[in-house]
Tab-separated table of C-alpha atoms in Angstrom:
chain	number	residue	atom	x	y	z
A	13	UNK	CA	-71.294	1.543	-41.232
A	14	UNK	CA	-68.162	0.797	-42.916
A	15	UNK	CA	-66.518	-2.591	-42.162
A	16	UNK	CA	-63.365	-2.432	-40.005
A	17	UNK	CA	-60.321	-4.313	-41.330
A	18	UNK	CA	-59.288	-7.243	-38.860
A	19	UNK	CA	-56.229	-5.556	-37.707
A	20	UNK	CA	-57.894	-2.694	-36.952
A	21	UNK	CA	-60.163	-4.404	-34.486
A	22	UNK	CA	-57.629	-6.724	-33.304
A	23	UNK	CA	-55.791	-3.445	-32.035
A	24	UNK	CA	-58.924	-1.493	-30.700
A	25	UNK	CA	-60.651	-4.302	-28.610
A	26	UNK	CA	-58.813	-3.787	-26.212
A	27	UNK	CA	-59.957	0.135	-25.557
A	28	UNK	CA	-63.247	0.296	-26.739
A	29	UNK	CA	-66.533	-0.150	-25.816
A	30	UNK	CA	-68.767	-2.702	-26.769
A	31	UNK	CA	-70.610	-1.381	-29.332
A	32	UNK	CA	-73.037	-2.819	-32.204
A	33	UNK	CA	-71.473	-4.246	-35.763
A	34	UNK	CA	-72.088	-5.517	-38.722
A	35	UNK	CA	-72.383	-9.136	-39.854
A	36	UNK	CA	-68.523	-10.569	-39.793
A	37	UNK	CA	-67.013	-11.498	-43.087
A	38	UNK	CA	-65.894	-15.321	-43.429
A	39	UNK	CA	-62.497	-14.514	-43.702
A	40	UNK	CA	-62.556	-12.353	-40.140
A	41	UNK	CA	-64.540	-15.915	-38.793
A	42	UNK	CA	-61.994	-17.819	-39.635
A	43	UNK	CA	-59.253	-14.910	-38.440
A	44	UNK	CA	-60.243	-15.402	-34.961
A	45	UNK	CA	-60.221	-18.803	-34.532
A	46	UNK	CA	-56.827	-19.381	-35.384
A	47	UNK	CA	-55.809	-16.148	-33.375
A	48	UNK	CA	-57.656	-18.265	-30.417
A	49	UNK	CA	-55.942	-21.778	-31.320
A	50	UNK	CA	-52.676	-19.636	-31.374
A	51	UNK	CA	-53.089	-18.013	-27.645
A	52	UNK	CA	-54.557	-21.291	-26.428
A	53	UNK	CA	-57.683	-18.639	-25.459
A	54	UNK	CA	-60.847	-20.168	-25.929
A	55	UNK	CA	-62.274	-17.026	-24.963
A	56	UNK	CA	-63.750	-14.994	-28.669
A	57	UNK	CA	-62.804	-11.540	-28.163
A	58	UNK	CA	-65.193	-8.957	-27.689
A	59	UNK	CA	-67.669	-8.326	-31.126
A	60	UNK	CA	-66.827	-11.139	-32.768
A	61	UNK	CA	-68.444	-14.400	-33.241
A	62	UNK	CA	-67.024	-17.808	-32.585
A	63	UNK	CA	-67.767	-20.655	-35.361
A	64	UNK	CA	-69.944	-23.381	-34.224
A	65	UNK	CA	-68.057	-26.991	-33.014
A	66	UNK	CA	-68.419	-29.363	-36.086
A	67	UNK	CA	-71.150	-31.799	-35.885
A	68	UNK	CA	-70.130	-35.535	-36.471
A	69	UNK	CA	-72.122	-36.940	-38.579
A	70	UNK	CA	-74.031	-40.737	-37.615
A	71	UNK	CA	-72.072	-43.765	-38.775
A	72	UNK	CA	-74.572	-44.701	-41.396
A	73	UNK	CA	-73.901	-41.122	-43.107
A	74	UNK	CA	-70.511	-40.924	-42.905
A	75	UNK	CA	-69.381	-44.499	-44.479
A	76	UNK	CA	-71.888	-43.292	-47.442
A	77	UNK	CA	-70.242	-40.158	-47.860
A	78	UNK	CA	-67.061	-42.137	-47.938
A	79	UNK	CA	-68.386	-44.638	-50.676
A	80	UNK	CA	-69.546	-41.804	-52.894
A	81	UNK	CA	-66.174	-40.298	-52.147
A	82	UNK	CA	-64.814	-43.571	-53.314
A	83	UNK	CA	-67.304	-43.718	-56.204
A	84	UNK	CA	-65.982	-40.413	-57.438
A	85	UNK	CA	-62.612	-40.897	-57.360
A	86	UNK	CA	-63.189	-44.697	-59.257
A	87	UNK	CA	-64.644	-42.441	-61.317
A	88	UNK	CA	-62.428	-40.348	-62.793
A	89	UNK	CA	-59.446	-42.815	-62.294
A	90	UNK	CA	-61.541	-44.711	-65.202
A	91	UNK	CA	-62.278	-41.587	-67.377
A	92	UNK	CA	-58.476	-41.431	-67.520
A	93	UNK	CA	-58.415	-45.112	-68.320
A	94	UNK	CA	-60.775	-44.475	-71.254
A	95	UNK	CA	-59.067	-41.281	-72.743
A	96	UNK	CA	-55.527	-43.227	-72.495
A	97	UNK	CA	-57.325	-46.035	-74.766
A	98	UNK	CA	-59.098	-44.156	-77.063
A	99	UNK	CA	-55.364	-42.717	-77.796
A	100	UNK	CA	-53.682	-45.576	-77.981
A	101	UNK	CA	-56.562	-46.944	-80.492
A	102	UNK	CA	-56.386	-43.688	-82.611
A	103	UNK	CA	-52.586	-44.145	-82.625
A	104	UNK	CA	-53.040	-47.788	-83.628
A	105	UNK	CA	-55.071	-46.799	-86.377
A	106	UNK	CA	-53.197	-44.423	-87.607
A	107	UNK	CA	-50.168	-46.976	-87.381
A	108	UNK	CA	-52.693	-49.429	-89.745
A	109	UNK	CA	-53.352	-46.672	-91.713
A	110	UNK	CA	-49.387	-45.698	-92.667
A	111	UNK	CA	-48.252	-49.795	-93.290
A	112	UNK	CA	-51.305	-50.176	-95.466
A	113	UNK	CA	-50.395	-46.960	-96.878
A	114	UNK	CA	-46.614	-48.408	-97.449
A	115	UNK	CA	-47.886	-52.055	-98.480
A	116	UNK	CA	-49.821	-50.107	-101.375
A	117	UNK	CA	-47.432	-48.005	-102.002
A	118	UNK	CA	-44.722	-50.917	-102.374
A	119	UNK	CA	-46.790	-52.693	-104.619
A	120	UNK	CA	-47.924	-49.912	-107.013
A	121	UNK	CA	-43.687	-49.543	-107.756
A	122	UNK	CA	-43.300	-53.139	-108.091
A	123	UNK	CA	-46.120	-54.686	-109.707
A	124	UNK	CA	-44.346	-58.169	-110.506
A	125	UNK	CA	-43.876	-58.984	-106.804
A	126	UNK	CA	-46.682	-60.680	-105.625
A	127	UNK	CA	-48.699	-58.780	-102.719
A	128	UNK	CA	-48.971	-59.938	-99.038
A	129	UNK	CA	-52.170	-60.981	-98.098
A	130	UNK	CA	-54.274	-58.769	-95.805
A	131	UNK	CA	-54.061	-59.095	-92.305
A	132	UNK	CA	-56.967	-58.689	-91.337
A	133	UNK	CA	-58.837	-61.053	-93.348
A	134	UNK	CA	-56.162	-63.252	-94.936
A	135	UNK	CA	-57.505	-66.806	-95.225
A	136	UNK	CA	-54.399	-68.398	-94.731
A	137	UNK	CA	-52.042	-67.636	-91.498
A	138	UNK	CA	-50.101	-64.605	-92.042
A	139	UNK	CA	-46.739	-63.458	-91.945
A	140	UNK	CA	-44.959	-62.059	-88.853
A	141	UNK	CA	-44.989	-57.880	-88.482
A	142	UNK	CA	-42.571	-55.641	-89.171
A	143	UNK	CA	-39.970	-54.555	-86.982
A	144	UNK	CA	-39.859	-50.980	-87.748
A	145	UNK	CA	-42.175	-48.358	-87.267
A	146	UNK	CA	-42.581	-47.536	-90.866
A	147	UNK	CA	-44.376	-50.488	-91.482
A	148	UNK	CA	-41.971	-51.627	-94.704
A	149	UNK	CA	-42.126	-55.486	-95.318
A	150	UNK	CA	-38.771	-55.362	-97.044
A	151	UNK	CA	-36.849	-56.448	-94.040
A	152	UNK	CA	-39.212	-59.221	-92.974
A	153	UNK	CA	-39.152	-60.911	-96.793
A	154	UNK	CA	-36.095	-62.114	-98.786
A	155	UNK	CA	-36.216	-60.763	-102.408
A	156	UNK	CA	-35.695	-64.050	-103.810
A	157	UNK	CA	-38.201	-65.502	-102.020
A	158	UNK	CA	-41.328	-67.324	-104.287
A	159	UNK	CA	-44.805	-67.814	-103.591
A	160	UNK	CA	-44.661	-71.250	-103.146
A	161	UNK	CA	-41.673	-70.442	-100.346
A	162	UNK	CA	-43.702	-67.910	-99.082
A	163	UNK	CA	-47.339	-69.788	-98.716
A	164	UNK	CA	-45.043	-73.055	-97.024
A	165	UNK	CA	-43.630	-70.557	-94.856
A	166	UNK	CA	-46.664	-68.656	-94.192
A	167	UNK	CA	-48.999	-71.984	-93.418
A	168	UNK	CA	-46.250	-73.332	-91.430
A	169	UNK	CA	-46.549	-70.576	-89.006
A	170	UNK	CA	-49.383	-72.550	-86.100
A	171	UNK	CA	-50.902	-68.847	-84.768
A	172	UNK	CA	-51.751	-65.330	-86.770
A	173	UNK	CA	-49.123	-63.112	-87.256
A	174	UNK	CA	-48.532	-60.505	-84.600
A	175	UNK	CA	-49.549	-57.691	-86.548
A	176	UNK	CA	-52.913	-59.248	-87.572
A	177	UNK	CA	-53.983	-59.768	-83.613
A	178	UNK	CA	-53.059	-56.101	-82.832
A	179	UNK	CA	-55.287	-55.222	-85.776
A	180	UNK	CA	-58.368	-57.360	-84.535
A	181	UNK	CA	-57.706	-55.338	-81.322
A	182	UNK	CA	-55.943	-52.076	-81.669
A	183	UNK	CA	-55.442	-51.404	-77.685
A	184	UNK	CA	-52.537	-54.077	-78.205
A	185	UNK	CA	-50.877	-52.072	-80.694
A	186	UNK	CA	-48.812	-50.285	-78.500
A	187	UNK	CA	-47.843	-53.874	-77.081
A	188	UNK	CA	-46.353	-55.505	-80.224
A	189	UNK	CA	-42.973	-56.088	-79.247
A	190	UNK	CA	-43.846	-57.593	-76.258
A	191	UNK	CA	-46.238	-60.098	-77.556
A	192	UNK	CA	-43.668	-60.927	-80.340
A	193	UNK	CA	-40.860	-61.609	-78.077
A	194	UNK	CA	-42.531	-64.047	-76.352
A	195	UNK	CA	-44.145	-65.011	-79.443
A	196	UNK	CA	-40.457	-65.697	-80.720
A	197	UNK	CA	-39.402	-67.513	-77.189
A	198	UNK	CA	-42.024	-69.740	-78.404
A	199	UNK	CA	-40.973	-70.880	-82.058
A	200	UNK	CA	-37.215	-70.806	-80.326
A	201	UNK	CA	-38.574	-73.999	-77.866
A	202	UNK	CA	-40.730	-74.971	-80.326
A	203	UNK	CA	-37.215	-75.411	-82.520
A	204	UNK	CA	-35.654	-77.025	-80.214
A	205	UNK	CA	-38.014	-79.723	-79.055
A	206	UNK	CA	-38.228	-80.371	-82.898
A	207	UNK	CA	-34.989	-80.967	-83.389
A	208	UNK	CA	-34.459	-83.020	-80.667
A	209	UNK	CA	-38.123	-85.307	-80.009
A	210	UNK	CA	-39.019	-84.766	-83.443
A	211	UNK	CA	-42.360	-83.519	-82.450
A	212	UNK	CA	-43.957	-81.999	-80.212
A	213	UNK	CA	-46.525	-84.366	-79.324
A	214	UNK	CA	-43.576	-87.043	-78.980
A	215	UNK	CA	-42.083	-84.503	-76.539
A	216	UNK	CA	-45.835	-84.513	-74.654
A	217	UNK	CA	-45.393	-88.419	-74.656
A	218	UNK	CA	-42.026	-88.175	-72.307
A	219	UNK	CA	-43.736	-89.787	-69.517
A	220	UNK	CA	-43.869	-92.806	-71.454
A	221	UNK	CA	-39.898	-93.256	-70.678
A	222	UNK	CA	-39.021	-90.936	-68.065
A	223	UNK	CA	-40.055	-91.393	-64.739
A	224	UNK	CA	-41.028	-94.946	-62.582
A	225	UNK	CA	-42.088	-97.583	-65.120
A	226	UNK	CA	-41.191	-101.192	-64.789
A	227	UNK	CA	-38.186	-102.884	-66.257
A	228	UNK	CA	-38.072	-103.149	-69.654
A	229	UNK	CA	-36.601	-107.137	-69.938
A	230	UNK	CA	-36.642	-107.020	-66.037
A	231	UNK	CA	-37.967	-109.786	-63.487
A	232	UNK	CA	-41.090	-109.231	-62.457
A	233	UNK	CA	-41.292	-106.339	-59.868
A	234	UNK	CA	-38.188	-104.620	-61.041
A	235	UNK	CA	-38.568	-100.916	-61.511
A	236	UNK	CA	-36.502	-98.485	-63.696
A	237	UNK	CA	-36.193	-94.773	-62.705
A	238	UNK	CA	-35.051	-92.468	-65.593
A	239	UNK	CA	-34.771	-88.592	-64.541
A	240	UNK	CA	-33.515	-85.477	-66.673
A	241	UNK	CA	-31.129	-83.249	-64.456
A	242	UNK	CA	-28.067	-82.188	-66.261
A	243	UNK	CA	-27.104	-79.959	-63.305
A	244	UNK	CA	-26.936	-82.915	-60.856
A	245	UNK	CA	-23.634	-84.381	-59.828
A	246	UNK	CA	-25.192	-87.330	-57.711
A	247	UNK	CA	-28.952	-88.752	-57.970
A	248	UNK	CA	-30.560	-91.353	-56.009
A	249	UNK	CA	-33.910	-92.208	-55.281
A	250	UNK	CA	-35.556	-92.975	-51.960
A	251	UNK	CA	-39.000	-93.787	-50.432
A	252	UNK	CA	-40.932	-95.398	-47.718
A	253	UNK	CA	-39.587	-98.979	-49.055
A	254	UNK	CA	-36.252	-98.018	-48.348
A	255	UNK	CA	-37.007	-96.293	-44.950
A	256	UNK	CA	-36.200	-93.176	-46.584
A	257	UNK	CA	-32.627	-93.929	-47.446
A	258	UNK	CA	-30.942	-91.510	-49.479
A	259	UNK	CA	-27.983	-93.064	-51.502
A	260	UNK	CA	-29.197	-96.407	-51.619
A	261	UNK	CA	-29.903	-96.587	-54.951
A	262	UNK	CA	-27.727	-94.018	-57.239
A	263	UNK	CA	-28.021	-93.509	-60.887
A	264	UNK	CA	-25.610	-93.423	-63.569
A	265	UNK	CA	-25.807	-90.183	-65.881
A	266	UNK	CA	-25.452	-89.848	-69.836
A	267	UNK	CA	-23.938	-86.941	-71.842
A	268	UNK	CA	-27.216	-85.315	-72.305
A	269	UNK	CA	-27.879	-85.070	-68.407
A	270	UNK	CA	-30.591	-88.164	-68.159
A	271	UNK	CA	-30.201	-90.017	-65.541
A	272	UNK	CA	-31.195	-94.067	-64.920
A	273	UNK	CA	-31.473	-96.604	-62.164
A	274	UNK	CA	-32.751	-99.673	-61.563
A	275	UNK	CA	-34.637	-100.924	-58.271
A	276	UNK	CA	-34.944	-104.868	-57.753
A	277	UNK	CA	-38.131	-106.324	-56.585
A	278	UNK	CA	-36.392	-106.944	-53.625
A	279	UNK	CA	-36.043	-104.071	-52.410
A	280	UNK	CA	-40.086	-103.619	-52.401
A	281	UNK	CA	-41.056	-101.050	-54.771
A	282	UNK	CA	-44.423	-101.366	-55.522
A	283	UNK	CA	-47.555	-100.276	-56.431
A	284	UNK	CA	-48.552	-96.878	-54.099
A	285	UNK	CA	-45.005	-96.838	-52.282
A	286	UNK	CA	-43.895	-92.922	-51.479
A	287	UNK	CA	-41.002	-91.621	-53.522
A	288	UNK	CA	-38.347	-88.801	-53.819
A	289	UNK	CA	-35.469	-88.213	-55.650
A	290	UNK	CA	-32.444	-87.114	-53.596
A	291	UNK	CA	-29.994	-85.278	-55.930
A	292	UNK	CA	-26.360	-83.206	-54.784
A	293	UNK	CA	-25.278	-80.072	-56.764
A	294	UNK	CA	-22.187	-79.253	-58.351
A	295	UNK	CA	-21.217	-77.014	-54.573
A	296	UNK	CA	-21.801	-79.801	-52.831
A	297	UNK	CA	-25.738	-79.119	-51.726
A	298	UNK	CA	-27.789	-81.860	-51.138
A	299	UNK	CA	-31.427	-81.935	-51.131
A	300	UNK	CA	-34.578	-84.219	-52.131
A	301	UNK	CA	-38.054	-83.173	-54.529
A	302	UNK	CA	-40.348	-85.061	-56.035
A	303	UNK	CA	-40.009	-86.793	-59.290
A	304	UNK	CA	-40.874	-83.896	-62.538
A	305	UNK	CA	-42.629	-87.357	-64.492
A	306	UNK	CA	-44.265	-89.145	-61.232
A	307	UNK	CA	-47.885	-90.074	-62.207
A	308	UNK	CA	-49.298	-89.460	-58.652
A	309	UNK	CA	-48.975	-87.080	-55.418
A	310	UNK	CA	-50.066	-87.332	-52.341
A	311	UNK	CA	-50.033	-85.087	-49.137
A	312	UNK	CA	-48.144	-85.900	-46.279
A	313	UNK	CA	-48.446	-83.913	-42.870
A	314	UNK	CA	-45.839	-84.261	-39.888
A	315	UNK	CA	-47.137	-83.780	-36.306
A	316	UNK	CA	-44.032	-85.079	-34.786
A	317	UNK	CA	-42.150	-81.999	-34.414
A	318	UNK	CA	-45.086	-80.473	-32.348
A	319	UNK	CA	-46.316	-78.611	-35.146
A	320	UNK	CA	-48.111	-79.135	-38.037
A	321	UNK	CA	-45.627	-78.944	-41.289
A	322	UNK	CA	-47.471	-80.167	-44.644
A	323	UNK	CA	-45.431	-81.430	-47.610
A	324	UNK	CA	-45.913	-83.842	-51.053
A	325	UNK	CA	-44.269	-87.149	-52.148
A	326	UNK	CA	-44.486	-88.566	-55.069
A	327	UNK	CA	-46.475	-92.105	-55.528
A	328	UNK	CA	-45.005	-95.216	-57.913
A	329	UNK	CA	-48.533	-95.730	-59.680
A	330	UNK	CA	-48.998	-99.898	-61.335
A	331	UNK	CA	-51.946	-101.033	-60.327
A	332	UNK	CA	-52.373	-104.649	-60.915
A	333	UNK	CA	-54.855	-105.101	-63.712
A	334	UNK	CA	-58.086	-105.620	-61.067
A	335	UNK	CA	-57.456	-101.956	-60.236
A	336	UNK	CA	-56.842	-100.426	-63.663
A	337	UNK	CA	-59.943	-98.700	-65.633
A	338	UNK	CA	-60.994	-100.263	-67.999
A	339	UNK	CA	-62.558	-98.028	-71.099
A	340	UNK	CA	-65.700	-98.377	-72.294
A	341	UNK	CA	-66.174	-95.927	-75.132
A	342	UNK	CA	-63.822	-94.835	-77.486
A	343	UNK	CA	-62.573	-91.376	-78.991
A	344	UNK	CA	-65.989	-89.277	-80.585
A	345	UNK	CA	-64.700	-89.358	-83.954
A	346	UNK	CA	-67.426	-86.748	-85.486
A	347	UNK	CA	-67.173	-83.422	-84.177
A	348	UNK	CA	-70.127	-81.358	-83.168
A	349	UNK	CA	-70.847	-78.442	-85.617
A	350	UNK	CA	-70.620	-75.797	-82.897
A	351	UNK	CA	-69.137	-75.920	-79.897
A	352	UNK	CA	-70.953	-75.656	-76.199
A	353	UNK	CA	-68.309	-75.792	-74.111
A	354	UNK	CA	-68.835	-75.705	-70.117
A	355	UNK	CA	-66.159	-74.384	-67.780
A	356	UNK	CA	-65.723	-76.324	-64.568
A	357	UNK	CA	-63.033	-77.165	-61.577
A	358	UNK	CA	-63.743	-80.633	-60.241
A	359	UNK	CA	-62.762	-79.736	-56.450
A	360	UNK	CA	-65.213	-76.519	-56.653
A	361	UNK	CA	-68.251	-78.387	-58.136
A	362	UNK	CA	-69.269	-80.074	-54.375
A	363	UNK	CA	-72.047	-78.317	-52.446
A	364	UNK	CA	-70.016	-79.414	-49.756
A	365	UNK	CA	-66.983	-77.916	-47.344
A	366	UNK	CA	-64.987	-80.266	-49.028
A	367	UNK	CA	-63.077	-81.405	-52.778
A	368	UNK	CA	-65.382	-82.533	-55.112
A	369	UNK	CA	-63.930	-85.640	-56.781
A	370	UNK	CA	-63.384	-86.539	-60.046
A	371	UNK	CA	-66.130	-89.854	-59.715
A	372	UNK	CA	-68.826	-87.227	-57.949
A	373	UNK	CA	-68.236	-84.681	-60.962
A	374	UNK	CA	-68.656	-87.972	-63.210
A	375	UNK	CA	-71.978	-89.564	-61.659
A	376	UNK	CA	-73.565	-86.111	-60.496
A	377	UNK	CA	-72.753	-83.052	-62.863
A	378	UNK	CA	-72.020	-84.318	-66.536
A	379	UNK	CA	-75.314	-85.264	-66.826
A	380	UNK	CA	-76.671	-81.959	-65.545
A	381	UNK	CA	-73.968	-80.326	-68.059
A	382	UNK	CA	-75.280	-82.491	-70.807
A	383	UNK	CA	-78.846	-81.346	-69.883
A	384	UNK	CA	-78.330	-78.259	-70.114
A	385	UNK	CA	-77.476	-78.695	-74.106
A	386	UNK	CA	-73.521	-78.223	-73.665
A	387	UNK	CA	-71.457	-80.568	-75.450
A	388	UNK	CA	-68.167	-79.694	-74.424
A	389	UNK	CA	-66.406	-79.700	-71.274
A	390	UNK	CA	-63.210	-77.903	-70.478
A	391	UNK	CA	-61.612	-78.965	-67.025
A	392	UNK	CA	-59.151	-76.513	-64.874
A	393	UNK	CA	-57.195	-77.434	-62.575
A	394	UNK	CA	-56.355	-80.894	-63.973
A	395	UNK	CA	-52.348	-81.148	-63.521
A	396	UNK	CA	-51.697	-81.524	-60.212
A	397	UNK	CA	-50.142	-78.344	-58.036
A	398	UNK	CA	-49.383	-78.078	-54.443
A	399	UNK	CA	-51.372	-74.311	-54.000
A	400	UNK	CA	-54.898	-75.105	-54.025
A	401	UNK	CA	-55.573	-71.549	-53.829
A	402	UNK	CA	-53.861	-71.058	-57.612
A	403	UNK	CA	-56.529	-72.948	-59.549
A	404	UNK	CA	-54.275	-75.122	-60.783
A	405	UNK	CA	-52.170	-72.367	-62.625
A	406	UNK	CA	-49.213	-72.926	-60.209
A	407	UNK	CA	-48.247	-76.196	-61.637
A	408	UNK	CA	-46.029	-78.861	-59.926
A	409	UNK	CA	-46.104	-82.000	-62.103
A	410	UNK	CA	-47.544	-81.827	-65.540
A	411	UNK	CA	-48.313	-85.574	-65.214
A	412	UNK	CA	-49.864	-86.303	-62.382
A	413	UNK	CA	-53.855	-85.879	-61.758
A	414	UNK	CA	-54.402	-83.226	-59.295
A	415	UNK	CA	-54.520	-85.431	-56.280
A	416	UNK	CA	-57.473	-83.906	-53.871
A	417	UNK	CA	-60.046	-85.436	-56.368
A	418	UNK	CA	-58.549	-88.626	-56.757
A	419	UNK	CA	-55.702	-90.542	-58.088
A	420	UNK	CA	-55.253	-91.396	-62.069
A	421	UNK	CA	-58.101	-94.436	-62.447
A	422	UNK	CA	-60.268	-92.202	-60.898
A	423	UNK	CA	-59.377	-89.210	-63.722
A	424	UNK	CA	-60.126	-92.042	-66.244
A	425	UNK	CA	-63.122	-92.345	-64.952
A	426	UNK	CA	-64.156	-88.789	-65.448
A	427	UNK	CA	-62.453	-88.749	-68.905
A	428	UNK	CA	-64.425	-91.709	-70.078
């Protein structure tokens, strides 16, 4: 009645009689069937019982059990997600905890020395973090340094203070550095277009001069191009009134790298001819892009070469004054009290297989927007891009309309 170890039947099988036994343990189950997959002998021995062929289970049952397997594993994946970030936020809090600690502590020694405004609810914009983890401010403020110097330099600042986002949300904490250094790439351009536009909006306002414009003091139909490319050694600009020329027209280059040239009416630059500008590197390279200020792209496709090869060129935009828009209302000058603002991509608002346009989004949804009691509108995708499939974050000319709605007039339109 005693169960027989498996290698004492494996040895007496062969000797003895058939006989009657107990109900086989799992383990001797399994035993057998790898001594069978082992011999390549799908015959069970004698006495013992061969496990029954797995049963597939129907298609509709297996893909579930693979999407609750799949469920699961989401699952826990996001229960480590959530124990991470309730770590990091206790460690951010604790972080809060020591500098306001330290700020206190700093001014309870040095009463005279006016205190830094709270972070968190500081009316005015405060000043940056500090770089060490001990959360002193003496490194970040010069001792001699007055209120008045401090407020100026405090108001001055145009966003919040690192440390006082990562307080509003503590799962950035552990992020600080890296939203400060590219908080301080920012003021370091910021800088720099000061210094040299004087502004930044002046900077924006580059596409007044650069780019195709006509001739300042020019016969009629004469057209100046003005490009910045201080790594060019040549520059030269060609198009489809030129048959596609290249060093027809060159450019003559300043000490700061801006290039200008001048194209006579002659030569039949006008209104909606194609452009590029053909420029040769310091090695010798030559190649051809389209203009950084042009106003207006359009898409060009090549069948020619037996297949179909898609590219952009830029378009000289001066419409004579028959084609220009005319506005009709000016600037709202009172703002609303609250702001309603509706999201929307002009080539995504058509019903149809197609890009909606900036006069369909005009005509047919602002007035459904403004029925539905929004009074703001914010646009994506407005500066044009070549990827369609980006949303218009891939950028490719900062001042041209994105061209599958329309051209500029037709932006205008929209706008007014």
């Amino acid at each position: 009645g005693k169960p027989t170890r498996m290698a004492t039947m494996r040895a007496s099988v062969a000797v003895r009689t058939p006989a009657p036994r107990p109900a086989m343990r799992r383990a001797n189950r399994r035993a057998c069937r790898i001594v069978c997959e082992a011999t390549d002998n799908p015959k069970v021995p004698e006495g013992l019982v061969a496990p029954p062929p797995p049963v597939p289970l129907p298609p509709e049952m297996e893909a579930r059990r693979q999407e609750l397997a799949k469920a699961a594993a989401l699952e826990a994946k996001l229960k480590v997600q959530a124990a991470k970030a309730a770590s990091d936020a206790a460690k951010a809090k604790a972080r809060a905890e020591t500098i306001a600690a330290a700020e206190a502590a700093r001014v309870a020694a040095d009463p005279a020395r006016p205190a830094r405004p709270s972070m968190g609810d500081a009316p005015v914009e405060s000043s940056e973090a500090p770089h060490d983890a001990s959360g002193s401010w003496d490194e970040m403020i010069p001792e001699n340094e007055t209120d008045e110097e401090y407020v100026t330099r405090v108001r001055l600042r145009p966003i919040h203070g690192r440390l006082a986002l990562c307080r509003n949300e503590p799962s950035l904490m552990p992020y600080e550095h890296l939203l400060y250094g590219r908080y301080q790439r920012f003021e370091g351009r910021l800088e720099e277009i000061e210094k040299t536009h004087g502004t930044l909006q002046a900077f924006a306002e580059s596409y007044k001069e650069y780019g195709l414009h006509p001739k300042p003091d020019g016969a009629p139909g004469d057209v100046r191009y003005v490009e910045y490319a201080p790594g060019a050694e040549r520059l030269s600009l060609m198009g489809d009134f030129n048959g596609w020329k290249a060093w027809e027209f060159e450019g003559e280059r300043d000490e700061f790298g801006v290039w200008t040239l001048d194209v006579p009416a002659a030569a039949g630059l006008e209104h909606g001819s194609q452009v590029r500008v053909v420029m040769e590197s310091h090695d010798g390279r030559q190649f051809d892009r389209v203009p950084a200020w042009i106003r207006r792209i359009v898409q060009c496709c090549d069948e020619e070469s037996g297949e179909m090869r898609c590219y952009h060129n830029g378009v000289y935009h001066d419409p004579p004054e028959g084609e220009r828009h005319e506005w009709r209302h000016e600037k709202p000058r009172v703002r609303p009290a609250s702001l309603r603002i509706y999201e929307a991509h002009v080539g995504m608002s058509s019903e149809e297989t197609r890009c909606g346009t900036y006069r369909e989004f005009a005509d047919e949804v602002l007035p459904r927007v403004k029925e539905l009691g929004y009074n703001c509108v914010q646009l994506m995708a407005v500066a044009d891009h070549a990827y369609y499939a980006s949303f218009g974050y891939q950028v490719t000319n900062f001042f041209a309309a994105a061209h599958r709605s329309g051209g500029p007039e037709d932006l205008k339109y929209l706008v007014d």
